PDB file of C-alpha atoms in Angstrom:
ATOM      1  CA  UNK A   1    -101.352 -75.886  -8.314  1.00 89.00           C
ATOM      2  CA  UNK A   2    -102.834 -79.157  -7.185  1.00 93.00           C
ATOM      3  CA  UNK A   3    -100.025 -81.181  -6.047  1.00 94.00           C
ATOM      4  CA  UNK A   4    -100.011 -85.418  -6.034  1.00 93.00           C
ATOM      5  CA  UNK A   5     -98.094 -87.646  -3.487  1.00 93.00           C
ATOM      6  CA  UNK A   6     -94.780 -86.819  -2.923  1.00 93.00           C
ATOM      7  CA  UNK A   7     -94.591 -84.166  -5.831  1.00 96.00           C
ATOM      8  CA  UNK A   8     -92.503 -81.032  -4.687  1.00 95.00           C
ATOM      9  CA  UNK A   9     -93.026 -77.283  -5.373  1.00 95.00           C
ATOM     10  CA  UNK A  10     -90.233 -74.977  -5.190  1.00 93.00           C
ATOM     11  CA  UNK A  11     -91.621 -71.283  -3.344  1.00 92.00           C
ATOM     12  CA  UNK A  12     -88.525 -69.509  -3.880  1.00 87.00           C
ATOM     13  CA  UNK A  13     -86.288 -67.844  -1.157  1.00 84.00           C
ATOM     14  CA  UNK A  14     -86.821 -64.996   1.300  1.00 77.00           C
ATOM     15  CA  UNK A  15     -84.731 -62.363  -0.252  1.00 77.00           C
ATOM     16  CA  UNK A  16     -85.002 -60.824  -3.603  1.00 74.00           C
ATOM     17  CA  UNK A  17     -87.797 -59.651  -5.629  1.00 72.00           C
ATOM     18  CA  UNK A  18     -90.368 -62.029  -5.363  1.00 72.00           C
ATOM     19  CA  UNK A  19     -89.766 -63.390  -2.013  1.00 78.00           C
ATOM     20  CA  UNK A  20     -92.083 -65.463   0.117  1.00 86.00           C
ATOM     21  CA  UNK A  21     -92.528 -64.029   3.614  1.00 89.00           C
ATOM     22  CA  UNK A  22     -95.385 -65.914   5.113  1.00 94.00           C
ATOM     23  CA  UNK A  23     -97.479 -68.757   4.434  1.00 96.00           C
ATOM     24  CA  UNK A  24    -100.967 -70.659   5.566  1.00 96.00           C
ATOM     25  CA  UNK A  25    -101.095 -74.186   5.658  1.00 96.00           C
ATOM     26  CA  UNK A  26    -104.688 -74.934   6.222  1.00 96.00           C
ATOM     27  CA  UNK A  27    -106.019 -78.605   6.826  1.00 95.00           C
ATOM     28  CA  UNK A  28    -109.562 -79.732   6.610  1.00 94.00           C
ATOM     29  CA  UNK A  29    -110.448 -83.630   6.798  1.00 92.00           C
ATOM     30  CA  UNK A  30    -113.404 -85.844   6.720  1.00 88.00           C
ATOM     31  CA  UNK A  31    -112.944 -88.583   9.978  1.00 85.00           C
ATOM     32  CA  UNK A  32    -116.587 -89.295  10.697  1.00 82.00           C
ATOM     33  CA  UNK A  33    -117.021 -89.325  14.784  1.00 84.00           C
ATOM     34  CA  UNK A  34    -113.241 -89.833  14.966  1.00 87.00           C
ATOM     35  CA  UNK A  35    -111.553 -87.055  16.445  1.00 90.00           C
ATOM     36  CA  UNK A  36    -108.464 -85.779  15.439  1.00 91.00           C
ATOM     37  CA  UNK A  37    -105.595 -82.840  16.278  1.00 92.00           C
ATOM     38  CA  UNK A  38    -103.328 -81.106  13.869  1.00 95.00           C
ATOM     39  CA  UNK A  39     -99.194 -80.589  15.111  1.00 95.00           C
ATOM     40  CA  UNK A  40     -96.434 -78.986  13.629  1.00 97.00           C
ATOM     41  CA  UNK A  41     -92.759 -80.535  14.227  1.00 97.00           C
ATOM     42  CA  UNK A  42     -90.365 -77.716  13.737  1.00 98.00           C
ATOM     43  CA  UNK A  43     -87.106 -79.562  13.284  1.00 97.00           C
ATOM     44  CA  UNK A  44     -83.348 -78.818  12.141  1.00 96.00           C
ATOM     45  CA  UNK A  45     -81.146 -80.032   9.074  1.00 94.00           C
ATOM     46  CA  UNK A  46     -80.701 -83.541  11.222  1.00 95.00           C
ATOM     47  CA  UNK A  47     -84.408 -83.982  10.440  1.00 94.00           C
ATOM     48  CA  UNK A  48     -84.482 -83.476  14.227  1.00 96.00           C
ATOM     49  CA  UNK A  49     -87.544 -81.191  16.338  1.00 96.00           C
ATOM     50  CA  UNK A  50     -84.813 -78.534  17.718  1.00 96.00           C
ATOM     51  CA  UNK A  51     -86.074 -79.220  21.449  1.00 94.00           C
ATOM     52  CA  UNK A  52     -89.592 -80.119  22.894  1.00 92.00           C
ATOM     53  CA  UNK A  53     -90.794 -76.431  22.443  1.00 94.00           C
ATOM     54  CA  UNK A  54     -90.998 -77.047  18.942  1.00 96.00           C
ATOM     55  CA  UNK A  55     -93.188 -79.561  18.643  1.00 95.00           C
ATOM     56  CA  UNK A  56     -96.774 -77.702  18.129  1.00 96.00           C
ATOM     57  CA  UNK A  57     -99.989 -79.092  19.052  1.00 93.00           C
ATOM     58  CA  UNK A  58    -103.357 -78.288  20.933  1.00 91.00           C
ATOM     59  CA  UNK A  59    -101.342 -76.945  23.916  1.00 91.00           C
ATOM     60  CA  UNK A  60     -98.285 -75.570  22.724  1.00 94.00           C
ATOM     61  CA  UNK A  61     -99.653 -73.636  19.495  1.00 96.00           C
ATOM     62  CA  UNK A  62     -96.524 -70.894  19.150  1.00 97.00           C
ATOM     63  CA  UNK A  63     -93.017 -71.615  18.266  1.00 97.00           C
ATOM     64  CA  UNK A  64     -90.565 -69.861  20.635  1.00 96.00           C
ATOM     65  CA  UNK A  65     -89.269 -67.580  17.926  1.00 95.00           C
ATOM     66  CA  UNK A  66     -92.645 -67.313  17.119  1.00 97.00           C
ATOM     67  CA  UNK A  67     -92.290 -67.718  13.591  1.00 97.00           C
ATOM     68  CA  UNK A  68     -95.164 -70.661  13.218  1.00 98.00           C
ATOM     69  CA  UNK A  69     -98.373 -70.668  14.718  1.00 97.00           C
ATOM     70  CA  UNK A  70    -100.831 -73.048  15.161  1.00 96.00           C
ATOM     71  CA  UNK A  71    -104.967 -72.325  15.168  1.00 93.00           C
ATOM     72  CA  UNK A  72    -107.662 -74.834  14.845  1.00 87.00           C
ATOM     73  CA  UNK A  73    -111.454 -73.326  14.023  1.00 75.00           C
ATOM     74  CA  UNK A  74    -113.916 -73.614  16.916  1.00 63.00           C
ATOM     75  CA  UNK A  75    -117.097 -74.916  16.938  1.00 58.00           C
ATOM     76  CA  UNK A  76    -118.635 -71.238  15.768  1.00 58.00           C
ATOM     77  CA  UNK A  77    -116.394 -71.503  12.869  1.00 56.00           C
ATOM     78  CA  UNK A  78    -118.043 -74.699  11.631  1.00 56.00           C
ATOM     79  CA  UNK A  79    -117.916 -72.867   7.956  1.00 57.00           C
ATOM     80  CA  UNK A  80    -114.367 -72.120   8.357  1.00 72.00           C
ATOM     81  CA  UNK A  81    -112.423 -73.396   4.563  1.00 86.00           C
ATOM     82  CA  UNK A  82    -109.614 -75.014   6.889  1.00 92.00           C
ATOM     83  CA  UNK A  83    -110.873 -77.045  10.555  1.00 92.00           C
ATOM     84  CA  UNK A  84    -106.505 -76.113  11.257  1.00 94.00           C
ATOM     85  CA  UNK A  85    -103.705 -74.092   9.872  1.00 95.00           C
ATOM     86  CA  UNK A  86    -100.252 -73.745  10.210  1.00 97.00           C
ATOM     87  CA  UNK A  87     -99.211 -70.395   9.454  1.00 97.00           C
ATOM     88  CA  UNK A  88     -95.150 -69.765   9.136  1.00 97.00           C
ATOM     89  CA  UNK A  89     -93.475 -66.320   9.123  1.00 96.00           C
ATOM     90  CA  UNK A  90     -90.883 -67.733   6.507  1.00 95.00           C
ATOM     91  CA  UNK A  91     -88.877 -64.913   6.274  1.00 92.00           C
ATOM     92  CA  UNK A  92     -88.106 -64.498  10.010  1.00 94.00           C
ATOM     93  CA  UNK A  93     -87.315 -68.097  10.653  1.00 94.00           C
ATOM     94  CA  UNK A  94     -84.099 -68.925  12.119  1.00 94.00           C
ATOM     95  CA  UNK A  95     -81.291 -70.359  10.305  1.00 93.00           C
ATOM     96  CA  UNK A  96     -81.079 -73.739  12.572  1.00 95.00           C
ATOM     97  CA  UNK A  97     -85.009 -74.328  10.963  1.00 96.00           C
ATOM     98  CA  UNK A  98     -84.640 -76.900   8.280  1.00 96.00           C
ATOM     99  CA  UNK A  99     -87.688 -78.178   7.840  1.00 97.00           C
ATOM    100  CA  UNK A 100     -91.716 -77.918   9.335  1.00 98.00           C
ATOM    101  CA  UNK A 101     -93.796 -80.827   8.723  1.00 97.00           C
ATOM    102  CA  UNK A 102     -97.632 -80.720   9.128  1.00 97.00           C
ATOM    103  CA  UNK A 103     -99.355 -83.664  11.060  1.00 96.00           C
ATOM    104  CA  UNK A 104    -102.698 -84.805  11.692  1.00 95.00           C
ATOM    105  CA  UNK A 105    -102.969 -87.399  14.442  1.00 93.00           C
ATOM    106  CA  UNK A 106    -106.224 -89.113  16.190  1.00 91.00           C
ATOM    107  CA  UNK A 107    -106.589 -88.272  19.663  1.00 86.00           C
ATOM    108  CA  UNK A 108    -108.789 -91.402  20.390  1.00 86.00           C
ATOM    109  CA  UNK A 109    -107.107 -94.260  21.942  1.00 85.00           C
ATOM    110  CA  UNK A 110    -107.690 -97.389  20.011  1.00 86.00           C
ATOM    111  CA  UNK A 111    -108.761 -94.932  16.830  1.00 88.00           C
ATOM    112  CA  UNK A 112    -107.372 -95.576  13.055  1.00 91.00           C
ATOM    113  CA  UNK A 113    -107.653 -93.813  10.348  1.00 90.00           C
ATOM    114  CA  UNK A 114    -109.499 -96.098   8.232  1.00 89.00           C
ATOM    115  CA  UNK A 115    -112.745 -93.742   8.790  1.00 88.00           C
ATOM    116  CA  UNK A 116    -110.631 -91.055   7.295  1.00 86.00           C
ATOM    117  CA  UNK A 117    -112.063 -90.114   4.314  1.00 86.00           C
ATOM    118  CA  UNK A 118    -109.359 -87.381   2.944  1.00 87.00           C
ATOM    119  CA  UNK A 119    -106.766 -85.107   4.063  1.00 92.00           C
ATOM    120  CA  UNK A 120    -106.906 -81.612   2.134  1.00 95.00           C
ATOM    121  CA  UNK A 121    -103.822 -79.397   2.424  1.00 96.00           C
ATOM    122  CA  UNK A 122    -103.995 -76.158   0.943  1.00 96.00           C
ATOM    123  CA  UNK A 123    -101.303 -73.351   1.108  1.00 96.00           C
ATOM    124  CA  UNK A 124    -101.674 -69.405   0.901  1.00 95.00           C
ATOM    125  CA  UNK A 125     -99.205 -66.688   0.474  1.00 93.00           C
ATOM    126  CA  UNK A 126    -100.040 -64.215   3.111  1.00 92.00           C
ATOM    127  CA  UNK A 127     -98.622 -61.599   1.179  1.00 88.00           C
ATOM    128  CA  UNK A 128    -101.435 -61.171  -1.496  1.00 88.00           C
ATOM    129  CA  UNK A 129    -103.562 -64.013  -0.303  1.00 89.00           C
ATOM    130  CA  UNK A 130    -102.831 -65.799  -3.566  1.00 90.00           C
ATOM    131  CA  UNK A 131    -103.751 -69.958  -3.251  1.00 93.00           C
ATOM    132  CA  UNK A 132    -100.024 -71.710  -4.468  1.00 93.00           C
ATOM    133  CA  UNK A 133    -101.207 -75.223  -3.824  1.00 95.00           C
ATOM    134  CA  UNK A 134    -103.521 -77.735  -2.980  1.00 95.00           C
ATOM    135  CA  UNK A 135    -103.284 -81.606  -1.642  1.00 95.00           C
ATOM    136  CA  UNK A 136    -105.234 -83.991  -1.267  1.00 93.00           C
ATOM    137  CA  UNK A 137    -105.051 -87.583   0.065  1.00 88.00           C
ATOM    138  CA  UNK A 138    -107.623 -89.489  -0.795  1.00 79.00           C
ATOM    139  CA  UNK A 139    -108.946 -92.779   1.171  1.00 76.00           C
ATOM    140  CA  UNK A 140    -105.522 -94.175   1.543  1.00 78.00           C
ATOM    141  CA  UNK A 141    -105.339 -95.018   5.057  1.00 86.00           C
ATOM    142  CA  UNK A 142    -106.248 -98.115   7.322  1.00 89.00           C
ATOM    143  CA  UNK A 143    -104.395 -98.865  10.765  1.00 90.00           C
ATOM    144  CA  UNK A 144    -102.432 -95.776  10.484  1.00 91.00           C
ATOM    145  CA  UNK A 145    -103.182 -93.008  13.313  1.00 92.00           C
ATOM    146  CA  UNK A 146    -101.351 -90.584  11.846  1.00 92.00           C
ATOM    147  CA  UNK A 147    -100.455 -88.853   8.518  1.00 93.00           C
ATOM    148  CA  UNK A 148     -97.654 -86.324   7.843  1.00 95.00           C
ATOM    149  CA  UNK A 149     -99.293 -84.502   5.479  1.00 96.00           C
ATOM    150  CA  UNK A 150     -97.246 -82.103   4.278  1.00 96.00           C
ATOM    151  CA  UNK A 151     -93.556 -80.127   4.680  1.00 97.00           C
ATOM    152  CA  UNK A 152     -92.323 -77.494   4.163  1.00 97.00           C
ATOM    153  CA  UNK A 153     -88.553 -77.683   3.801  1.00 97.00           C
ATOM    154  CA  UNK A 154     -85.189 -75.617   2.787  1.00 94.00           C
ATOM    155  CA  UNK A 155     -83.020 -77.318  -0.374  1.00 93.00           C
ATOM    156  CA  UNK A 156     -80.313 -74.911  -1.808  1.00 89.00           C
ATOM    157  CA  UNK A 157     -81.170 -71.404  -0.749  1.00 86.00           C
ATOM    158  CA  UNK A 158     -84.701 -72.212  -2.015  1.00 92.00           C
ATOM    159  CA  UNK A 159     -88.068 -73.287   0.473  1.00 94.00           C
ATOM    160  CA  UNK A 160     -90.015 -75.805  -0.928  1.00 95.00           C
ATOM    161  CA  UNK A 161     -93.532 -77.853  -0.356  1.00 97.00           C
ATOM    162  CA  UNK A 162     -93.157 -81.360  -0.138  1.00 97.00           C
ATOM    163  CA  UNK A 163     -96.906 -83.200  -0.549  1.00 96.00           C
ATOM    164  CA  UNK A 164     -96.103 -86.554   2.060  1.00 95.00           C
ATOM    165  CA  UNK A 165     -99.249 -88.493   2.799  1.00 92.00           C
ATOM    166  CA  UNK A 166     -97.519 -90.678   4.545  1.00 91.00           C
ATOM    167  CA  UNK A 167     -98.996 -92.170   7.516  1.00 90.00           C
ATOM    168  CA  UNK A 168     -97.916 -93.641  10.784  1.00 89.00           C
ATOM    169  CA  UNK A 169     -99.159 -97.174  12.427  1.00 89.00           C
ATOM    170  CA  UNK A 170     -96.495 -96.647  15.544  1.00 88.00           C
ATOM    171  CA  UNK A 171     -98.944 -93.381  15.863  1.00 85.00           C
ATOM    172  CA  UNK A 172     -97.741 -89.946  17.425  1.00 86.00           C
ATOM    173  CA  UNK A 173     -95.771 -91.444  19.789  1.00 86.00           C
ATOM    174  CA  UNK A 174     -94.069 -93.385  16.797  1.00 88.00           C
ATOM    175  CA  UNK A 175     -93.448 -90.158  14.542  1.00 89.00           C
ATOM    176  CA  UNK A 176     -92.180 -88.498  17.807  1.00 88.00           C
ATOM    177  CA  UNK A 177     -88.984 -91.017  18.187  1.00 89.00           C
ATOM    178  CA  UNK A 178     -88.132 -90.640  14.534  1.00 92.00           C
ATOM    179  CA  UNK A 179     -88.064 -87.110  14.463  1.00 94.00           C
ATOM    180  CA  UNK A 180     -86.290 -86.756  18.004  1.00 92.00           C
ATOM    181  CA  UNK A 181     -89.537 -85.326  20.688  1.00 89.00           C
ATOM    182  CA  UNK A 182     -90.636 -87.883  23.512  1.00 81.00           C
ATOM    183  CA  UNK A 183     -94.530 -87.887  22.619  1.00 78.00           C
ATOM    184  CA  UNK A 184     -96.711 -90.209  25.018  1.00 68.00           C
ATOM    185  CA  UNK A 185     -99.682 -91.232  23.725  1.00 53.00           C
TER     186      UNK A 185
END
């Protein structure tokens, strides 16, 4: 299902007979020469990360539960469908997870995303491989320098997709202080 801005998708729960139990969330982007990272902000229902060790990114790439994982494709995998991916064990998450949201930030000081092309999200059930949506930004970016793209959240029993797209001019650092994890640029 191709999803627009801020359009939700319900994926059901994790109990019952059709169940979600894991998920990808791959990312692939077009940024030119600007080089950019992929993070995962694990938080609670306060819209809070639960502690420091659940903020994912290119050095701390596994939840302490480890229920989501974070992998970006290395230069071999140039053909790779995703350059990053978030993959969530849904079904063995803890109760205090509310919420995951998927980030792509530059990593270049001084860099905006007004080279950035698109941002595609695409999610997988791991289960049977089946595709259950697609995102894509567009061009809609300009001093931003970062974008959450996507979350996946809990809402009455059920876990759900959000499609965001919204980005961030106060960068990392500035996404960070709202969602409670001291990032320094």
């Amino acid at each position: 299902m191709e999803l627009t801005k801020g359009a939700n998708l319900t994926l059901g729960t994790t109990t019952g007979d059709h169940a979600i139990g894991s998920l990808l969330l791959g990312l692939d982007w077009e940024s030119g020469d600007l080089e950019c990272d992929v993070c995962a902000l694990v938080c609670g229902p306060d819209r809070k990360v639960l502690d420091d060790d659940h903020f994912l990114y290119w050095d701390n790439t596994v939840s302490p539960q480890r229920t989501v994982f974070l992998r970006s494709a290395t230069e071999d995998q140039a053909d790779a469908q995703d350059r990053a991916q978030v993959l969530v064990n849904v079904a063995e998450l803890p109760e205090q997870v509310d919420r995951i949201l998927v980030v792509l930030a530059t990593v270049v000081d001084g860099g905006k995303f007004d080279v950035l092309k698109t941002v595609r999200l695409r999610v997988l059930d791991l289960q049977d491989g089946r595709g259950v949506a697609d995102f894509s930004t567009g061009q809609a970016f300009s001093n931003e320098t970062c974008v959450i793209v996507g979350e996946l959240y809990r809402n009455k029993g059920d876990w759900k997709l959000r499609a965001v797209g919204q980005g961030y001019q106060s960068g990392l650092a500035g996404l960070g202080s709202e969602y409670g994890v001291n990032i320094t640029d």
